[in-house]
Tab-separated table of N, CA and C in Angstrom:
chain	number	residue	atom	x	y	z
A	1	UNK	N	-7.101	19.110	6.475
A	1	UNK	CA	-6.492	17.874	6.039
A	1	UNK	C	-7.602	16.879	5.671
A	2	UNK	N	-7.434	16.191	4.578
A	2	UNK	CA	-8.388	15.195	4.090
A	2	UNK	C	-8.397	13.988	5.033
A	3	UNK	N	-9.565	13.337	5.200
A	3	UNK	CA	-9.637	12.197	6.120
A	3	UNK	C	-8.773	11.036	5.649
A	4	UNK	N	-8.551	10.940	4.339
A	4	UNK	CA	-7.693	9.881	3.816
A	4	UNK	C	-6.213	10.200	4.004
A	5	UNK	N	-5.896	11.452	4.276
A	5	UNK	CA	-4.529	11.835	4.603
A	5	UNK	C	-4.234	11.625	6.085
A	6	UNK	N	-5.266	11.657	6.914
A	6	UNK	CA	-5.083	11.517	8.359
A	6	UNK	C	-4.741	10.073	8.718
A	7	UNK	N	-5.573	9.125	8.280
A	7	UNK	CA	-5.367	7.716	8.614
A	7	UNK	C	-4.658	7.038	7.456
A	8	UNK	N	-3.474	6.504	7.723
A	8	UNK	CA	-2.707	5.834	6.677
A	8	UNK	C	-3.118	4.380	6.517
A	9	UNK	N	-3.165	3.634	7.647
A	9	UNK	CA	-3.532	2.216	7.590
A	9	UNK	C	-3.846	1.731	8.995
A	10	UNK	N	-4.626	0.655	9.105
A	10	UNK	CA	-4.852	0.065	10.425
A	10	UNK	C	-3.601	-0.679	10.879
A	11	UNK	N	-3.385	-0.705	12.164
A	11	UNK	CA	-2.241	-1.397	12.743
A	11	UNK	C	-2.752	-2.707	13.327
A	12	UNK	N	-2.451	-3.816	12.659
A	12	UNK	CA	-2.979	-5.115	13.067
A	12	UNK	C	-1.819	-5.989	13.534
A	13	UNK	N	-1.751	-6.181	14.852
A	13	UNK	CA	-0.756	-7.047	15.471
A	13	UNK	C	-1.483	-7.923	16.486
A	14	UNK	N	-0.749	-8.801	17.143
A	14	UNK	CA	-1.372	-9.642	18.168
A	14	UNK	C	-1.905	-8.783	19.316
A	15	UNK	N	-1.133	-7.806	19.726
A	15	UNK	CA	-1.528	-6.945	20.838
A	15	UNK	C	-2.790	-6.136	20.497
A	16	UNK	N	-2.834	-5.565	19.302
A	16	UNK	CA	-3.992	-4.750	18.938
A	16	UNK	C	-5.240	-5.608	18.725
A	17	UNK	N	-5.066	-6.857	18.298
A	17	UNK	CA	-6.209	-7.753	18.150
A	17	UNK	C	-6.812	-8.085	19.508
A	18	UNK	N	-5.974	-8.317	20.509
A	18	UNK	CA	-6.470	-8.593	21.861
A	18	UNK	C	-7.166	-7.363	22.426
A	19	UNK	N	-6.590	-6.174	22.217
A	19	UNK	CA	-7.213	-4.940	22.710
A	19	UNK	C	-8.557	-4.694	22.036
A	20	UNK	N	-8.664	-5.035	20.762
A	20	UNK	CA	-9.924	-4.851	20.043
A	20	UNK	C	-11.008	-5.745	20.631
A	21	UNK	N	-10.645	-6.975	20.967
A	21	UNK	CA	-11.623	-7.901	21.517
A	21	UNK	C	-11.980	-7.583	22.961
A	22	UNK	N	-10.993	-7.231	23.783
A	22	UNK	CA	-11.223	-7.032	25.208
A	22	UNK	C	-11.720	-5.632	25.557
A	23	UNK	N	-11.086	-4.605	24.984
A	23	UNK	CA	-11.340	-3.225	25.405
A	23	UNK	C	-12.015	-2.362	24.352
A	24	UNK	N	-12.300	-2.927	23.168
A	24	UNK	CA	-12.918	-2.195	22.066
A	24	UNK	C	-12.052	-1.012	21.622
A	25	UNK	N	-10.725	-1.277	21.534
A	25	UNK	CA	-9.744	-0.277	21.113
A	25	UNK	C	-9.152	-0.721	19.786
A	26	UNK	N	-9.152	0.173	18.793
A	26	UNK	CA	-8.537	-0.126	17.505
A	26	UNK	C	-7.353	0.817	17.303
A	27	UNK	N	-6.359	0.354	16.532
A	27	UNK	CA	-5.123	1.117	16.362
A	27	UNK	C	-4.901	1.445	14.897
A	28	UNK	N	-4.337	2.618	14.662
A	28	UNK	CA	-4.064	3.081	13.310
A	28	UNK	C	-2.682	3.700	13.235
A	29	UNK	N	-2.064	3.623	12.056
A	29	UNK	CA	-0.891	4.434	11.737
A	29	UNK	C	-1.457	5.708	11.121
A	30	UNK	N	-1.114	6.855	11.700
A	30	UNK	CA	-1.702	8.119	11.262
A	30	UNK	C	-0.601	9.082	10.824
A	31	UNK	N	-1.026	10.161	10.190
A	31	UNK	CA	-0.125	11.219	9.767
A	31	UNK	C	0.495	11.864	11.009
A	32	UNK	N	1.787	12.151	10.952
A	32	UNK	CA	2.488	12.704	12.108
A	32	UNK	C	1.976	14.094	12.490
A	33	UNK	N	1.368	14.802	11.554
A	33	UNK	CA	0.861	16.149	11.839
A	33	UNK	C	-0.587	16.143	12.312
A	34	UNK	N	-1.235	14.985	12.321
A	34	UNK	CA	-2.654	14.911	12.700
A	34	UNK	C	-2.804	15.022	14.215
A	35	UNK	N	-3.857	15.733	14.632
A	35	UNK	CA	-4.143	15.818	16.059
A	35	UNK	C	-5.311	14.900	16.413
A	36	UNK	N	-5.663	14.838	17.691
A	36	UNK	CA	-6.678	13.889	18.160
A	36	UNK	C	-8.068	14.198	17.599
A	37	UNK	N	-8.391	15.450	17.425
A	37	UNK	CA	-9.707	15.828	16.896
A	37	UNK	C	-9.832	15.399	15.446
A	38	UNK	N	-8.785	15.597	14.652
A	38	UNK	CA	-8.806	15.173	13.254
A	38	UNK	C	-8.898	13.653	13.140
A	39	UNK	N	-8.217	12.934	14.012
A	39	UNK	CA	-8.268	11.473	14.000
A	39	UNK	C	-9.668	10.991	14.352
A	40	UNK	N	-10.293	11.604	15.342
A	40	UNK	CA	-11.643	11.220	15.753
A	40	UNK	C	-12.644	11.432	14.619
A	41	UNK	N	-12.611	12.577	13.971
A	41	UNK	CA	-13.565	12.838	12.894
A	41	UNK	C	-13.310	11.927	11.700
A	42	UNK	N	-12.041	11.619	11.415
A	42	UNK	CA	-11.722	10.737	10.285
A	42	UNK	C	-12.245	9.330	10.524
A	43	UNK	N	-12.096	8.812	11.724
A	43	UNK	CA	-12.580	7.458	12.033
A	43	UNK	C	-14.101	7.411	11.962
A	44	UNK	N	-14.768	8.422	12.495
A	44	UNK	CA	-16.226	8.431	12.480
A	44	UNK	C	-16.779	8.576	11.067
A	45	UNK	N	-16.073	9.270	10.181
A	45	UNK	CA	-16.538	9.420	8.809
A	45	UNK	C	-16.209	8.204	7.953
A	46	UNK	N	-15.079	7.565	8.202
A	46	UNK	CA	-14.688	6.401	7.406
A	46	UNK	C	-15.518	5.161	7.732
A	47	UNK	N	-15.825	4.959	9.000
A	47	UNK	CA	-16.555	3.769	9.428
A	47	UNK	C	-17.920	4.192	9.951
A	48	UNK	N	-18.976	3.656	9.355
A	48	UNK	CA	-20.335	4.087	9.666
A	48	UNK	C	-20.750	3.721	11.090
A	49	UNK	N	-20.328	2.566	11.595
A	49	UNK	CA	-20.763	2.099	12.909
A	49	UNK	C	-19.872	2.570	14.045
A	50	UNK	N	-18.895	3.383	13.759
A	50	UNK	CA	-17.924	3.787	14.774
A	50	UNK	C	-18.340	5.080	15.454
A	51	UNK	N	-18.422	5.018	16.779
A	51	UNK	CA	-18.613	6.205	17.600
A	51	UNK	C	-17.430	6.252	18.560
A	52	UNK	N	-16.581	7.251	18.402
A	52	UNK	CA	-15.320	7.322	19.133
A	52	UNK	C	-15.550	7.893	20.526
A	53	UNK	N	-14.983	7.202	21.523
A	53	UNK	CA	-15.051	7.658	22.903
A	53	UNK	C	-13.816	8.495	23.243
A	54	UNK	N	-12.616	7.983	22.908
A	54	UNK	CA	-11.394	8.736	23.178
A	54	UNK	C	-10.306	8.335	22.187
A	55	UNK	N	-9.284	9.181	22.079
A	55	UNK	CA	-8.152	8.939	21.190
A	55	UNK	C	-6.868	9.187	21.978
A	56	UNK	N	-5.937	8.235	21.902
A	56	UNK	CA	-4.610	8.393	22.494
A	56	UNK	C	-3.592	8.262	21.370
A	57	UNK	N	-2.559	9.099	21.381
A	57	UNK	CA	-1.562	9.065	20.311
A	57	UNK	C	-0.169	8.828	20.897
A	58	UNK	N	0.684	8.202	20.073
A	58	UNK	CA	2.066	7.918	20.461
A	58	UNK	C	2.959	8.229	19.270
A	59	UNK	N	4.018	9.011	19.493
A	59	UNK	CA	5.035	9.224	18.469
A	59	UNK	C	6.082	8.127	18.611
A	60	UNK	N	6.259	7.341	17.560
A	60	UNK	CA	7.188	6.219	17.585
A	60	UNK	C	8.456	6.632	16.850
A	61	UNK	N	9.583	6.487	17.533
A	61	UNK	CA	10.866	6.843	16.932
A	61	UNK	C	11.326	5.738	15.990
A	62	UNK	N	11.874	6.124	14.850
A	62	UNK	CA	12.384	5.160	13.890
A	62	UNK	C	13.653	4.489	14.406
A	63	UNK	N	13.800	3.219	14.058
A	63	UNK	CA	14.961	2.456	14.515
A	63	UNK	C	16.190	2.741	13.652
A	64	UNK	N	17.350	2.598	14.248
A	64	UNK	CA	18.600	2.672	13.490
A	64	UNK	C	18.880	1.298	12.896
A	65	UNK	N	19.246	1.260	11.641
A	65	UNK	CA	19.529	-0.005	10.957
A	65	UNK	C	20.882	0.083	10.275
A	66	UNK	N	21.618	-1.014	10.350
A	66	UNK	CA	22.901	-1.081	9.652
A	66	UNK	C	22.679	-1.626	8.255
A	67	UNK	N	23.305	-1.003	7.287
A	67	UNK	CA	23.223	-1.455	5.908
A	67	UNK	C	24.636	-1.636	5.372
A	68	UNK	N	24.727	-2.019	4.134
A	68	UNK	CA	26.023	-2.179	3.489
A	68	UNK	C	26.759	-0.836	3.426
A	69	UNK	N	26.018	0.221	3.290
A	69	UNK	CA	26.596	1.552	3.102
A	69	UNK	C	26.795	2.308	4.416
A	70	UNK	N	26.545	1.677	5.549
A	70	UNK	CA	26.712	2.341	6.826
A	70	UNK	C	25.438	2.233	7.645
A	71	UNK	N	25.277	3.171	8.543
A	71	UNK	CA	24.112	3.166	9.432
A	71	UNK	C	23.042	4.067	8.847
A	72	UNK	N	21.819	3.541	8.774
A	72	UNK	CA	20.681	4.323	8.311
A	72	UNK	C	19.631	4.397	9.396
A	73	UNK	N	18.577	5.134	9.135
A	73	UNK	CA	17.519	5.286	10.128
A	73	UNK	C	16.171	5.206	9.436
A	74	UNK	N	15.268	4.447	10.040
A	74	UNK	CA	13.893	4.408	9.543
A	74	UNK	C	13.171	5.682	9.954
A	75	UNK	N	12.092	5.979	9.270
A	75	UNK	CA	11.344	7.207	9.546
A	75	UNK	C	10.580	7.102	10.861
A	76	UNK	N	10.398	8.247	11.510
A	76	UNK	CA	9.527	8.322	12.674
A	76	UNK	C	8.085	8.245	12.196
A	77	UNK	N	7.182	7.718	13.055
A	77	UNK	CA	5.779	7.625	12.686
A	77	UNK	C	4.908	7.788	13.915
A	78	UNK	N	3.613	7.958	13.681
A	78	UNK	CA	2.666	8.224	14.758
A	78	UNK	C	1.610	7.134	14.792
A	79	UNK	N	1.284	6.685	16.001
A	79	UNK	CA	0.302	5.632	16.202
A	79	UNK	C	-0.851	6.212	17.016
A	80	UNK	N	-2.090	5.804	16.690
A	80	UNK	CA	-3.268	6.275	17.417
A	80	UNK	C	-4.064	5.089	17.927
A	81	UNK	N	-4.399	5.125	19.220
A	81	UNK	CA	-5.286	4.146	19.832
A	81	UNK	C	-6.653	4.797	19.970
A	82	UNK	N	-7.650	4.250	19.278
A	82	UNK	CA	-8.986	4.834	19.273
A	82	UNK	C	-9.913	3.921	20.070
A	83	UNK	N	-10.470	4.444	21.166
A	83	UNK	CA	-11.410	3.697	21.984
A	83	UNK	C	-12.817	3.985	21.472
A	84	UNK	N	-13.550	2.927	21.148
A	84	UNK	CA	-14.908	3.062	20.645
A	84	UNK	C	-15.911	2.946	21.789
A	85	UNK	N	-17.054	3.601	21.641
A	85	UNK	CA	-18.115	3.490	22.633
A	85	UNK	C	-18.729	2.097	22.570
A	86	UNK	N	-19.381	1.693	23.651
A	86	UNK	CA	-20.005	0.368	23.691
A	86	UNK	C	-21.081	0.281	22.623
A	87	UNK	N	-21.116	-0.851	21.941
A	87	UNK	CA	-22.073	-1.045	20.850
A	87	UNK	C	-21.516	-0.682	19.485
A	88	UNK	N	-20.400	0.042	19.459
A	88	UNK	CA	-19.746	0.392	18.197
A	88	UNK	C	-18.729	-0.681	17.839
A	89	UNK	N	-18.570	-0.930	16.556
A	89	UNK	CA	-17.545	-1.871	16.124
A	89	UNK	C	-17.069	-1.492	14.736
A	90	UNK	N	-15.838	-1.934	14.433
A	90	UNK	CA	-15.230	-1.720	13.127
A	90	UNK	C	-14.668	-3.053	12.682
A	91	UNK	N	-15.067	-3.504	11.501
A	91	UNK	CA	-14.544	-4.750	10.949
A	91	UNK	C	-13.675	-4.433	9.745
A	92	UNK	N	-12.407	-4.790	9.829
A	92	UNK	CA	-11.493	-4.561	8.713
A	92	UNK	C	-11.615	-5.651	7.652
A	93	UNK	N	-12.048	-6.841	8.069
A	93	UNK	CA	-12.082	-7.973	7.163
A	93	UNK	C	-13.495	-8.427	6.865
A	94	UNK	N	-14.386	-7.491	6.596
A	94	UNK	CA	-15.772	-7.864	6.256
A	94	UNK	C	-15.810	-8.494	4.894
A	95	UNK	N	-16.723	-9.460	4.719
A	95	UNK	CA	-16.860	-10.136	3.426
A	95	UNK	C	-17.636	-9.284	2.451
């Protein structure tokens, strides 16, 4: 699997921003078929200063939503919490 297929986008919320500052943990929305080893290699190749310590993954179930045409369902997706080693950092908003 290509590294650009593994990581879809960074997950930037209030909770993930606090974790990034306090625990050096960054979060990504990843491909549902990706495993922890593929996620680790993709992060290390995409970001030059990143040295991954550990990876935790969560399968998130899609919510049920009511629409005009009845009840629909959002897609399931996978989230990855990547813990970086001390001294490593990733900046999404570099100038």
